[in-house]
CSV table of N, CA and C in Angstrom, one decimal:
chain,number,residue,atom,x,y,z
Z,662,MET,N,0.8,-1.2,0.0
Z,662,MET,CA,0.0,0.0,0.0
Z,662,MET,C,0.9,1.2,0.0
Z,663,SER,N,0.6,2.2,-0.9
Z,663,SER,CA,1.4,3.4,-1.0
Z,663,SER,C,0.7,4.5,-0.3
Z,664,THR,N,1.6,5.3,0.4
Z,664,THR,CA,1.1,6.5,1.1
Z,664,THR,C,1.1,7.7,0.2
Z,665,GLU,N,0.0,8.4,0.2
Z,665,GLU,CA,-0.1,9.6,-0.6
Z,665,GLU,C,0.2,10.8,0.4
Z,666,TRP,N,1.4,11.3,0.2
Z,666,TRP,CA,1.9,12.4,1.1
Z,666,TRP,C,1.3,13.7,0.8
Z,667,LEU,N,1.4,14.7,1.7
Z,667,LEU,CA,0.9,16.0,1.4
Z,667,LEU,C,1.9,16.6,0.3
Z,668,ASP,N,1.3,17.4,-0.6
Z,668,ASP,CA,2.2,18.1,-1.5
Z,668,ASP,C,2.8,19.3,-0.8
Z,669,ASP,N,3.7,20.0,-1.5
Z,669,ASP,CA,4.5,21.0,-0.9
Z,669,ASP,C,3.5,22.1,-0.3
Z,670,GLN,N,2.6,22.5,-1.1
Z,670,GLN,CA,1.6,23.6,-0.7
Z,670,GLN,C,0.8,23.1,0.5
Z,671,GLN,N,0.3,21.9,0.5
Z,671,GLN,CA,-0.5,21.4,1.6
Z,671,GLN,C,0.4,21.3,2.8
Z,672,GLN,N,1.7,20.9,2.7
Z,672,GLN,CA,2.6,20.8,3.8
Z,672,GLN,C,2.8,22.2,4.5
Z,673,ARG,N,3.1,23.2,3.6
Z,673,ARG,CA,3.3,24.5,4.1
Z,673,ARG,C,2.0,25.0,4.9
Z,674,THR,N,0.9,24.8,4.2
Z,674,THR,CA,-0.4,25.3,4.8
Z,674,THR,C,-0.7,24.5,6.2
Z,675,TRP,N,-0.5,23.2,6.2
Z,675,TRP,CA,-0.7,22.5,7.4
Z,675,TRP,C,0.2,22.9,8.5
Z,676,ARG,N,1.5,23.2,8.2
Z,676,ARG,CA,2.4,23.6,9.3
Z,676,ARG,C,2.1,25.0,9.7
Z,677,ALA,N,1.7,25.9,8.8
Z,677,ALA,CA,1.3,27.2,9.3
Z,677,ALA,C,0.1,27.1,10.2
Z,678,TRP,N,-0.9,26.2,9.8
Z,678,TRP,CA,-2.1,26.0,10.7
Z,678,TRP,C,-1.7,25.5,12.1
Z,679,LEU,N,-0.8,24.6,12.1
Z,679,LEU,CA,-0.3,24.0,13.4
Z,679,LEU,C,0.3,25.1,14.3
Z,680,ALA,N,1.1,26.0,13.6
Z,680,ALA,CA,1.8,27.0,14.4
Z,680,ALA,C,0.8,28.0,14.9
Z,681,VAL,N,-0.2,28.4,14.1
Z,681,VAL,CA,-1.2,29.4,14.5
Z,681,VAL,C,-2.1,28.7,15.6
Z,682,ALA,N,-2.4,27.5,15.4
Z,682,ALA,CA,-3.3,26.8,16.4
Z,682,ALA,C,-2.6,26.7,17.8
Z,683,GLU,N,-1.2,26.8,17.8
Z,683,GLU,CA,-0.5,26.8,19.1
Z,683,GLU,C,-0.3,28.2,19.6
Z,684,LEU,N,0.1,29.1,18.7
Z,684,LEU,CA,0.6,30.4,19.1
Z,684,LEU,C,-0.6,31.4,19.5
Z,685,LEU,N,-1.7,31.3,18.7
Z,685,LEU,CA,-2.8,32.2,19.0
Z,685,LEU,C,-3.5,32.0,20.3
Z,686,PRO,N,-3.8,30.7,20.7
Z,686,PRO,CA,-4.3,30.5,22.0
Z,686,PRO,C,-3.4,31.0,23.1
Z,687,ARG,N,-2.1,30.8,22.9
Z,687,ARG,CA,-1.1,31.2,23.9
Z,687,ARG,C,-1.2,32.8,24.1
Z,688,THR,N,-1.3,33.5,23.0
Z,688,THR,CA,-1.3,34.9,23.0
Z,688,THR,C,-2.6,35.4,23.7
Z,689,LEU,N,-3.7,34.8,23.3
Z,689,LEU,CA,-5.0,35.2,23.9
Z,689,LEU,C,-5.0,34.8,25.4
Z,690,ASP,N,-4.5,33.7,25.8
Z,690,ASP,CA,-4.4,33.3,27.2
Z,690,ASP,C,-3.6,34.4,28.0
Z,691,ALA,N,-2.5,34.8,27.4
Z,691,ALA,CA,-1.6,35.8,28.1
Z,691,ALA,C,-2.4,37.1,28.3
Z,692,GLN,N,-3.1,37.5,27.3
Z,692,GLN,CA,-3.9,38.8,27.5
Z,692,GLN,C,-4.9,38.6,28.6
Z,693,LEU,N,-5.6,37.5,28.6
Z,693,LEU,CA,-6.7,37.3,29.5
Z,693,LEU,C,-6.2,37.1,30.9
Z,694,GLN,N,-5.0,36.4,31.0
Z,694,GLN,CA,-4.4,36.2,32.4
Z,694,GLN,C,-4.0,37.5,32.9
Z,695,ARG,N,-3.4,38.4,32.1
Z,695,ARG,CA,-2.9,39.7,32.5
Z,695,ARG,C,-4.1,40.6,32.9
Z,696,ASP,N,-5.2,40.6,32.1
Z,696,ASP,CA,-6.3,41.5,32.4
Z,696,ASP,C,-7.3,41.0,33.4
Z,697,ALA,N,-7.4,39.7,33.6
Z,697,ALA,CA,-8.5,39.2,34.5
Z,697,ALA,C,-8.1,37.9,35.2
Z,698,GLY,N,-6.9,37.4,35.0
Z,698,GLY,CA,-6.5,36.2,35.7
Z,698,GLY,C,-7.3,35.0,35.3
Z,699,LEU,N,-7.7,34.9,34.1
Z,699,LEU,CA,-8.5,33.7,33.6
Z,699,LEU,C,-7.9,33.2,32.3
Z,700,SER,N,-8.2,32.0,32.0
Z,700,SER,CA,-7.8,31.3,30.7
Z,700,SER,C,-8.8,31.7,29.6
Z,701,HIS,N,-8.3,31.5,28.4
Z,701,HIS,CA,-9.2,31.7,27.2
Z,701,HIS,C,-10.4,30.8,27.3
Z,702,ALA,N,-10.2,29.6,27.7
Z,702,ALA,CA,-11.4,28.6,27.8
Z,702,ALA,C,-12.4,29.2,28.8
Z,703,ALA,N,-12.0,29.7,29.9
Z,703,ALA,CA,-12.9,30.3,30.9
Z,703,ALA,C,-13.6,31.5,30.3
Z,704,TYR,N,-12.8,32.4,29.6
Z,704,TYR,CA,-13.4,33.6,29.1
Z,704,TYR,C,-14.5,33.2,28.0
Z,705,VAL,N,-14.2,32.2,27.2
Z,705,VAL,CA,-15.2,31.8,26.2
Z,705,VAL,C,-16.5,31.3,26.9
Z,706,VAL,N,-16.4,30.6,28.0
Z,706,VAL,CA,-17.6,30.2,28.8
Z,706,VAL,C,-18.4,31.5,29.3
Z,707,LEU,N,-17.7,32.4,29.8
Z,707,LEU,CA,-18.3,33.7,30.3
Z,707,LEU,C,-19.0,34.4,29.1
Z,708,ALA,N,-18.2,34.5,28.0
Z,708,ALA,CA,-18.8,35.2,26.8
Z,708,ALA,C,-20.0,34.5,26.3
Z,709,MET,N,-20.0,33.2,26.2
Z,709,MET,CA,-21.2,32.4,25.7
Z,709,MET,C,-22.4,32.6,26.6
Z,710,LEU,N,-22.1,32.7,27.9
Z,710,LEU,CA,-23.2,32.9,28.8
Z,710,LEU,C,-23.7,34.4,28.7
Z,711,SER,N,-22.8,35.3,28.5
Z,711,SER,CA,-23.2,36.7,28.4
Z,711,SER,C,-24.1,37.0,27.2
Z,712,GLU,N,-23.9,36.1,26.1
Z,712,GLU,CA,-24.7,36.3,24.9
Z,712,GLU,C,-26.0,35.6,24.9
Z,713,ALA,N,-26.3,34.7,25.9
Z,713,ALA,CA,-27.5,33.9,25.9
Z,713,ALA,C,-28.6,34.7,26.6
Z,714,PRO,N,-29.9,34.3,26.2
Z,714,PRO,CA,-31.0,34.9,26.9
Z,714,PRO,C,-30.9,34.6,28.4
Z,715,ASP,N,-31.2,35.6,29.2
Z,715,ASP,CA,-31.2,35.5,30.7
Z,715,ASP,C,-29.8,35.1,31.2
Z,716,ARG,N,-28.7,35.3,30.3
Z,716,ARG,CA,-27.4,35.0,30.6
Z,716,ARG,C,-27.2,33.6,31.2
Z,717,SER,N,-27.9,32.6,30.6
Z,717,SER,CA,-27.9,31.2,31.1
Z,717,SER,C,-28.0,30.2,29.9
Z,718,ARG,N,-27.4,29.1,30.1
Z,718,ARG,CA,-27.4,28.0,29.1
Z,718,ARG,C,-27.4,26.7,29.8
Z,719,ARG,N,-28.1,25.7,29.2
Z,719,ARG,CA,-27.9,24.3,29.7
Z,719,ARG,C,-26.4,23.9,29.6
Z,720,MET,N,-25.9,23.1,30.5
Z,720,MET,CA,-24.5,22.8,30.4
Z,720,MET,C,-24.2,22.1,29.1
Z,721,SER,N,-25.0,21.2,28.6
Z,721,SER,CA,-24.8,20.5,27.4
Z,721,SER,C,-24.6,21.5,26.2
Z,722,ASP,N,-25.5,22.5,26.2
Z,722,ASP,CA,-25.5,23.5,25.1
Z,722,ASP,C,-24.2,24.4,25.3
Z,723,LEU,N,-23.9,24.7,26.5
Z,723,LEU,CA,-22.7,25.5,26.8
Z,723,LEU,C,-21.5,24.8,26.3
Z,724,ALA,N,-21.4,23.5,26.6
Z,724,ALA,CA,-20.2,22.7,26.1
Z,724,ALA,C,-20.0,22.8,24.6
Z,725,ARG,N,-21.2,22.7,23.9
Z,725,ARG,CA,-21.1,22.8,22.5
Z,725,ARG,C,-20.7,24.1,22.0
Z,726,VAL,N,-21.3,25.2,22.5
Z,726,VAL,CA,-20.9,26.5,21.9
Z,726,VAL,C,-19.6,27.0,22.4
Z,727,ALA,N,-19.1,26.5,23.5
Z,727,ALA,CA,-17.8,26.8,24.0
Z,727,ALA,C,-16.7,25.9,23.5
Z,728,ASN,N,-17.1,24.9,22.7
Z,728,ASN,CA,-16.2,23.9,22.1
Z,728,ASN,C,-15.3,23.2,23.2
Z,729,GLN,N,-16.0,22.8,24.2
Z,729,GLN,CA,-15.4,22.0,25.3
Z,729,GLN,C,-16.1,20.7,25.6
Z,730,SER,N,-15.4,19.7,26.0
Z,730,SER,CA,-16.0,18.5,26.4
Z,730,SER,C,-16.9,18.7,27.7
Z,731,GLN,N,-17.8,17.9,28.0
Z,731,GLN,CA,-18.6,18.0,29.2
Z,731,GLN,C,-17.7,18.0,30.4
Z,732,SER,N,-16.7,17.2,30.5
Z,732,SER,CA,-15.9,17.1,31.6
Z,732,SER,C,-15.0,18.4,31.8
Z,733,ARG,N,-14.5,18.9,30.7
Z,733,ARG,CA,-13.7,20.1,30.8
Z,733,ARG,C,-14.6,21.3,31.2
Z,734,LEU,N,-15.8,21.3,30.6
Z,734,LEU,CA,-16.7,22.4,31.0
Z,734,LEU,C,-17.0,22.4,32.4
Z,735,SER,N,-17.3,21.2,33.0
Z,735,SER,CA,-17.6,21.1,34.4
Z,735,SER,C,-16.5,21.6,35.3
Z,736,HIS,N,-15.3,21.3,34.9
Z,736,HIS,CA,-14.1,21.9,35.7
Z,736,HIS,C,-14.0,23.4,35.5
Z,737,THR,N,-14.2,23.9,34.3
Z,737,THR,CA,-14.2,25.3,34.0
Z,737,THR,C,-15.2,26.0,34.8
Z,738,VAL,N,-16.5,25.5,34.8
Z,738,VAL,CA,-17.6,26.2,35.5
Z,738,VAL,C,-17.3,26.1,37.0
Z,739,ALA,N,-16.8,25.0,37.5
Z,739,ALA,CA,-16.5,24.9,38.9
Z,739,ALA,C,-15.5,26.0,39.4
Z,740,ARG,N,-14.5,26.3,38.6
Z,740,ARG,CA,-13.5,27.4,38.9
Z,740,ARG,C,-14.2,28.7,38.8
Z,741,LEU,N,-15.1,28.9,37.8
Z,741,LEU,CA,-15.8,30.2,37.7
Z,741,LEU,C,-16.8,30.4,38.9
Z,742,GLU,N,-17.4,29.3,39.3
Z,742,GLU,CA,-18.3,29.3,40.5
Z,742,GLU,C,-17.5,29.8,41.8
Z,743,GLU,N,-16.3,29.2,41.9
Z,743,GLU,CA,-15.4,29.6,43.1
Z,743,GLU,C,-15.2,31.1,43.1
Z,744,ARG,N,-15.1,31.7,41.9
Z,744,ARG,CA,-14.9,33.2,41.9
Z,744,ARG,C,-16.2,34.0,42.0
Z,745,GLY,N,-17.3,33.3,42.0
Z,745,GLY,CA,-18.6,34.0,42.1
Z,745,GLY,C,-19.1,34.6,40.7
Z,746,TRP,N,-18.5,34.1,39.6
Z,746,TRP,CA,-18.9,34.6,38.3
Z,746,TRP,C,-20.0,33.8,37.6
Z,747,VAL,N,-20.2,32.6,38.1
Z,747,VAL,CA,-21.2,31.7,37.5
Z,747,VAL,C,-21.8,30.8,38.6
Z,748,HIS,N,-23.0,30.5,38.5
Z,748,HIS,CA,-23.6,29.4,39.4
Z,748,HIS,C,-24.4,28.5,38.6
Z,749,ARG,N,-24.6,27.3,39.1
Z,749,ARG,CA,-25.4,26.3,38.5
Z,749,ARG,C,-26.7,26.1,39.2
Z,750,VAL,N,-27.8,25.8,38.4
Z,750,VAL,CA,-29.1,25.5,38.9
Z,750,VAL,C,-29.7,24.3,38.1
Z,751,ARG,N,-30.6,23.7,38.7
Z,751,ARG,CA,-31.3,22.6,38.0
Z,751,ARG,C,-32.2,23.2,36.9
Z,752,ALA,N,-32.2,22.5,35.7
Z,752,ALA,CA,-33.1,22.9,34.6
Z,752,ALA,C,-34.5,22.9,35.1
Z,753,THR,N,-35.3,23.9,34.8
Z,753,THR,CA,-36.7,24.0,35.2
Z,753,THR,C,-37.6,23.1,34.3
Z,754,GLU,N,-37.2,23.0,33.0
Z,754,GLU,CA,-38.1,22.3,32.1
Z,754,GLU,C,-38.2,20.8,32.4
Z,755,ASP,N,-37.1,20.1,32.7
Z,755,ASP,CA,-37.2,18.7,32.9
Z,755,ASP,C,-36.5,18.2,34.2
Z,756,ARG,N,-35.9,19.1,34.9
Z,756,ARG,CA,-35.2,18.8,36.2
Z,756,ARG,C,-34.1,17.8,36.1
Z,757,ARG,N,-33.7,17.4,34.9
Z,757,ARG,CA,-32.7,16.4,34.7
Z,757,ARG,C,-31.3,17.1,34.5
Z,758,GLY,N,-31.2,18.2,33.8
Z,758,GLY,CA,-30.0,18.8,33.5
Z,758,GLY,C,-29.7,20.0,34.4
Z,759,ASN,N,-28.5,20.5,34.2
Z,759,ASN,CA,-28.1,21.7,34.9
Z,759,ASN,C,-27.9,22.9,34.0
Z,760,VAL,N,-28.1,24.0,34.5
Z,760,VAL,CA,-28.0,25.3,33.7
Z,760,VAL,C,-26.9,26.1,34.4
Z,761,ALA,N,-26.0,26.7,33.6
Z,761,ALA,CA,-25.0,27.6,34.1
Z,761,ALA,C,-25.6,29.0,33.9
Z,762,VAL,N,-25.4,29.8,35.0
Z,762,VAL,CA,-26.0,31.2,34.9
Z,762,VAL,C,-24.8,32.1,35.3
Z,763,LEU,N,-24.7,33.1,34.4
Z,763,LEU,CA,-23.7,34.2,34.6
Z,763,LEU,C,-24.2,35.1,35.7
Z,764,THR,N,-23.4,35.3,36.7
Z,764,THR,CA,-23.8,36.2,37.8
Z,764,THR,C,-23.5,37.7,37.4
Z,765,ASP,N,-24.0,38.6,38.2
Z,765,ASP,CA,-23.7,40.0,37.9
Z,765,ASP,C,-22.2,40.3,38.0
Z,766,ALA,N,-21.5,39.6,38.9
Z,766,ALA,CA,-20.1,39.8,39.0
Z,766,ALA,C,-19.4,39.2,37.7
Z,767,GLY,N,-19.9,38.1,37.2
Z,767,GLY,CA,-19.4,37.6,36.0
Z,767,GLY,C,-19.6,38.5,34.8
Z,768,TRP,N,-20.8,39.1,34.8
Z,768,TRP,CA,-21.2,40.0,33.7
Z,768,TRP,C,-20.2,41.2,33.8
Z,769,ASP,N,-19.9,41.7,35.0
Z,769,ASP,CA,-19.0,42.8,35.1
Z,769,ASP,C,-17.6,42.4,34.6
Z,770,VAL,N,-17.2,41.2,34.8
Z,770,VAL,CA,-15.9,40.7,34.3
Z,770,VAL,C,-15.9,40.7,32.7
Z,771,VAL,N,-16.9,40.2,32.1
Z,771,VAL,CA,-17.0,40.2,30.7
Z,771,VAL,C,-16.9,41.6,30.1
Z,772,GLN,N,-17.7,42.5,30.7
Z,772,GLN,CA,-17.7,43.9,30.2
Z,772,GLN,C,-16.3,44.6,30.4
Z,773,ARG,N,-15.6,44.2,31.4
Z,773,ARG,CA,-14.3,44.8,31.7
Z,773,ARG,C,-13.2,44.2,30.7
Z,774,VAL,N,-13.3,42.9,30.5
Z,774,VAL,CA,-12.3,42.2,29.8
Z,774,VAL,C,-12.5,42.2,28.3
Z,775,ALA,N,-13.7,42.2,27.8
Z,775,ALA,CA,-14.0,42.0,26.4
Z,775,ALA,C,-13.3,43.0,25.5
Z,776,PRO,N,-13.2,44.3,25.8
Z,776,PRO,CA,-12.5,45.2,24.9
Z,776,PRO,C,-11.0,44.8,24.6
Z,777,GLY,N,-10.3,44.4,25.7
Z,777,GLY,CA,-9.0,44.0,25.5
Z,777,GLY,C,-8.8,42.7,24.7
Z,778,HIS,N,-9.8,41.8,25.0
Z,778,HIS,CA,-9.8,40.5,24.2
Z,778,HIS,C,-10.1,40.8,22.7
Z,779,VAL,N,-11.0,41.6,22.4
Z,779,VAL,CA,-11.3,42.0,21.0
Z,779,VAL,C,-10.1,42.6,20.4
Z,780,ALA,N,-9.4,43.4,21.1
Z,780,ALA,CA,-8.2,44.1,20.6
Z,780,ALA,C,-7.1,43.0,20.3
Z,781,ALA,N,-7.0,42.0,21.2
Z,781,ALA,CA,-6.0,41.0,21.0
Z,781,ALA,C,-6.3,40.1,19.8
Z,782,VAL,N,-7.6,39.8,19.6
Z,782,VAL,CA,-8.0,39.0,18.5
Z,782,VAL,C,-7.7,39.8,17.2
Z,783,ARG,N,-8.1,41.0,17.2
Z,783,ARG,CA,-7.9,41.9,16.0
Z,783,ARG,C,-6.4,42.0,15.7
Z,784,GLU,N,-5.6,42.2,16.7
Z,784,GLU,CA,-4.2,42.3,16.5
Z,784,GLU,C,-3.5,41.0,16.1
Z,785,GLY,N,-4.0,39.9,16.7
Z,785,GLY,CA,-3.4,38.6,16.5
Z,785,GLY,C,-3.8,37.9,15.2
Z,786,VAL,N,-5.0,38.3,14.7
Z,786,VAL,CA,-5.5,37.7,13.5
Z,786,VAL,C,-5.7,38.7,12.3
Z,787,PHE,N,-6.6,39.6,12.6
Z,787,PHE,CA,-7.2,40.4,11.5
Z,787,PHE,C,-6.2,41.5,11.0
Z,788,ALA,N,-5.4,42.0,11.9
Z,788,ALA,CA,-4.4,43.0,11.5
Z,788,ALA,C,-3.5,42.6,10.4
Z,789,ALA,N,-3.3,41.3,10.3
Z,789,ALA,CA,-2.3,40.7,9.3
Z,789,ALA,C,-3.0,40.4,8.0
Z,790,LEU,N,-4.3,40.6,7.9
Z,790,LEU,CA,-5.1,40.1,6.7
Z,790,LEU,C,-5.8,41.3,6.1
Z,791,THR,N,-5.9,41.2,4.7
Z,791,THR,CA,-6.7,42.1,4.0
Z,791,THR,C,-8.1,41.7,4.1
Z,792,ARG,N,-9.1,42.5,3.7
Z,792,ARG,CA,-10.5,42.1,3.7
Z,792,ARG,C,-10.7,40.9,2.9
Z,793,GLU,N,-10.0,40.8,1.7
Z,793,GLU,CA,-10.2,39.6,0.9
Z,793,GLU,C,-9.6,38.4,1.5
Z,794,GLN,N,-8.5,38.5,2.2
Z,794,GLN,CA,-7.9,37.4,2.9
Z,794,GLN,C,-8.8,36.9,4.1
Z,795,THR,N,-9.4,37.9,4.7
Z,795,THR,CA,-10.4,37.5,5.8
Z,795,THR,C,-11.5,36.7,5.3
Z,796,LEU,N,-12.1,37.2,4.2
Z,796,LEU,CA,-13.2,36.4,3.5
Z,796,LEU,C,-12.7,35.0,3.1
Z,797,ALA,N,-11.5,34.9,2.5
Z,797,ALA,CA,-11.0,33.6,2.1
Z,797,ALA,C,-10.8,32.7,3.3
Z,798,LEU,N,-10.3,33.3,4.4
Z,798,LEU,CA,-10.1,32.5,5.6
Z,798,LEU,C,-11.4,32.0,6.1
Z,799,GLU,N,-12.4,32.9,6.2
Z,799,GLU,CA,-13.7,32.4,6.6
Z,799,GLU,C,-14.3,31.3,5.8
Z,800,GLU,N,-14.1,31.4,4.5
Z,800,GLU,CA,-14.6,30.4,3.6
Z,800,GLU,C,-13.9,29.1,3.8
Z,801,ALA,N,-12.6,29.2,3.9
Z,801,ALA,CA,-11.8,28.0,4.1
Z,801,ALA,C,-12.1,27.3,5.4
Z,802,LEU,N,-12.2,28.0,6.5
Z,802,LEU,CA,-12.5,27.5,7.8
Z,802,LEU,C,-13.9,26.9,7.8
Z,803,THR,N,-14.8,27.5,7.2
Z,803,THR,CA,-16.2,27.0,7.1
Z,803,THR,C,-16.2,25.7,6.4
Z,804,ALA,N,-15.5,25.6,5.3
Z,804,ALA,CA,-15.4,24.3,4.5
Z,804,ALA,C,-14.8,23.2,5.4
Z,805,VAL,N,-13.8,23.5,6.2
Z,805,VAL,CA,-13.2,22.5,7.0
Z,805,VAL,C,-14.2,22.1,8.1
Z,806,LEU,N,-14.9,23.1,8.7
Z,806,LEU,CA,-15.9,22.8,9.7
Z,806,LEU,C,-17.0,21.9,9.2
Z,807,GLU,N,-17.4,22.2,8.0
Z,807,GLU,CA,-18.5,21.4,7.4
Z,807,GLU,C,-18.0,19.9,7.2
Z,808,ARG,N,-16.7,19.7,6.9
Z,808,ARG,CA,-16.2,18.3,6.8
Z,808,ARG,C,-16.1,17.7,8.2
Z,809,LEU,N,-15.7,18.4,9.2
Z,809,LEU,CA,-15.5,17.8,10.5
Z,809,LEU,C,-16.8,17.7,11.3
Z,810,ASP,N,-17.8,18.5,11.0
Z,810,ASP,CA,-19.1,18.5,11.7
Z,810,ASP,C,-20.3,18.7,10.7
Z,811,PRO,N,-20.5,17.8,9.8
Z,811,PRO,CA,-21.5,18.0,8.8
Z,811,PRO,C,-22.9,18.1,9.3
Z,812,ASP,N,-23.2,17.5,10.4
Z,812,ASP,CA,-24.6,17.6,10.9
Z,812,ASP,C,-24.8,18.8,12.0
Z,813,HIS,N,-23.7,19.5,12.2
Z,813,HIS,CA,-23.7,20.7,13.0
Z,813,HIS,C,-24.1,20.4,14.5
Z,814,THR,N,-23.7,19.2,15.0
Z,814,THR,CA,-24.0,18.8,16.4
Z,814,THR,C,-22.9,19.1,17.3
Z,815,LEU,N,-21.7,19.4,16.8
Z,815,LEU,CA,-20.5,19.6,17.6
Z,815,LEU,C,-20.2,21.1,17.8
Z,816,ARG,N,-20.9,22.0,17.2
Z,816,ARG,CA,-20.5,23.4,17.3
Z,816,ARG,C,-21.8,24.2,17.2
Z,817,ALA,N,-21.6,25.5,17.5
Z,817,ALA,CA,-22.7,26.4,17.4
Z,817,ALA,C,-22.9,26.8,16.0
Z,818,VAL,N,-24.1,27.0,15.6
Z,818,VAL,CA,-24.5,27.4,14.2
Z,818,VAL,C,-25.1,28.8,14.3
Z,819,ASP,N,-24.5,29.7,13.5
Z,819,ASP,CA,-25.1,31.1,13.5
Z,819,ASP,C,-26.4,31.1,12.7
């Protein structure tokens, strides 16, 4: 059986993606640690709750939109609960699941940290791209996401 290797263009693209996938989260984590003492994963949880109706989401839905496993999300939410930024309650509809709720203190954190986070994303990603490159990147990433998650069950859909 013969292995079909990546061609030179694919290899360069793949290695650039690997480097970005490593360096960008590190950059965003550094900004969030400096500004609020929290990880990017924790910030995403706070942000997803801040955008939800009543600033709350079922834990299963929150895991999906935050791109975290249920286990990782549970640990993240527990740390946010310790800081008083989130609390969990039983789901009222079926009493089987839990709902994470952003507290007023958590909302204050999001409002304080979001401008710096947006600036870090803009500087780390979009400042390097033209409008056309941004569109091409969106199209390319959307195509990859469609391949990885064709039924849209693993991610949030706009």
